[in-house]
XYZ file of C-alpha atoms in Angstrom:
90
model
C 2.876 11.310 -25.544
C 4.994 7.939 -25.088
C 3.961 6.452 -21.787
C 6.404 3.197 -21.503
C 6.694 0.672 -18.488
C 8.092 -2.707 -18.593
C 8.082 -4.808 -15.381
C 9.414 -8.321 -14.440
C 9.021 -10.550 -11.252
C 10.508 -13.825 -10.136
C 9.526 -16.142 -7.500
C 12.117 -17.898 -5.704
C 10.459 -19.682 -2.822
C 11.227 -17.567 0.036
C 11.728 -14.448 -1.760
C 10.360 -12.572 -5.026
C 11.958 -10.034 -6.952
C 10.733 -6.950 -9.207
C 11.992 -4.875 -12.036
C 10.534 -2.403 -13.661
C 11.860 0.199 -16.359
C 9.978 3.416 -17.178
C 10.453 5.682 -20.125
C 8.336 8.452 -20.761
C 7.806 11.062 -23.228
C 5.275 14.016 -22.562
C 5.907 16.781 -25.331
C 9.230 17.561 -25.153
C 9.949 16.128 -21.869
C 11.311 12.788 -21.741
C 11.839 10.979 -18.123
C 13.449 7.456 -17.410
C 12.816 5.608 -14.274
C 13.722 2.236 -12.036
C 12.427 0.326 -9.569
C 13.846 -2.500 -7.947
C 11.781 -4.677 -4.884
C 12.389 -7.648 -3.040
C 9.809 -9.273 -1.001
C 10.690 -12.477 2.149
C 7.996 -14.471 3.339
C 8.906 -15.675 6.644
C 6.139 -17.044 8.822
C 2.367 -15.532 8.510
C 4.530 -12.345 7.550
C 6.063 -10.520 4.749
C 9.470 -8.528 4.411
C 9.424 -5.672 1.913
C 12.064 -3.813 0.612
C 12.279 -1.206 -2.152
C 14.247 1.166 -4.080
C 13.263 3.758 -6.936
C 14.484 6.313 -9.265
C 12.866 8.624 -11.411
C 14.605 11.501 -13.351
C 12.700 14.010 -16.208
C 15.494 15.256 -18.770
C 14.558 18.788 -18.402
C 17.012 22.330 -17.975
C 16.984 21.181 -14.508
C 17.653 17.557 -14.634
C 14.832 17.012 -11.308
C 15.551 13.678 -9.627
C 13.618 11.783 -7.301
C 14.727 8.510 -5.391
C 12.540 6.507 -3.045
C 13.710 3.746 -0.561
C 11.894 1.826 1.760
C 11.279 -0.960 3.979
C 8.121 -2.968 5.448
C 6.864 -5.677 7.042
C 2.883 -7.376 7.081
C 1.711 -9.467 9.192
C -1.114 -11.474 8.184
C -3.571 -11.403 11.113
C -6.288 -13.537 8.421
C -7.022 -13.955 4.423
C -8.302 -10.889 4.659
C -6.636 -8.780 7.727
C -3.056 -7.749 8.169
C -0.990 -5.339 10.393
C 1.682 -3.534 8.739
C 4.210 -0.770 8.877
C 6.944 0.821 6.255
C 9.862 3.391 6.837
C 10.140 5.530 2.979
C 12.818 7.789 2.819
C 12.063 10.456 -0.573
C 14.682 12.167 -2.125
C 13.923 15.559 -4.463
């Protein structure tokens, strides 16, 4: 059992961006992953967007990606309205 993540941010201003690396080893399976995010402030609200990979090094070689996109609007400190479109590839 290797469970491995390494992540990274950076704060512009108006934006931040993410990094993280996975790399896994469960038995004999090993899996390597990314995902990459941006996030834009722009008024009380935030723009997300995101993409990610994941892929086990099996027979099969299963991949999975994940993209999406958001926005939240904070209503408060503490209250917010918020939506995101994910699209999941297998």
């Amino acid at each position: 059992f290797r469970p491995g993540n390494i992540g990274a941010s950076y704060d512009f201003g108006v934006a931040r961006v993410m990094l993280q690396y996975i790399d896994e080893r469960i038995g004999t399976v090993n899996a390597k992953g990314v995902q990459t995010g941006v996030e834009w402030r722009m008024g009380p609200g935030v723009l997300r967007a995101s993409y990610g990979s994941y892929e086990r090094k099996t027979g099969l070689n299963p991949k999975t990606t994940k993209t999406a996109v958001g926005y939240v609007h904070n209503l408060s400190k503490r209250s917010a309205v918020y939506a995101t479109l994910v699209r999941v590839g297998n």
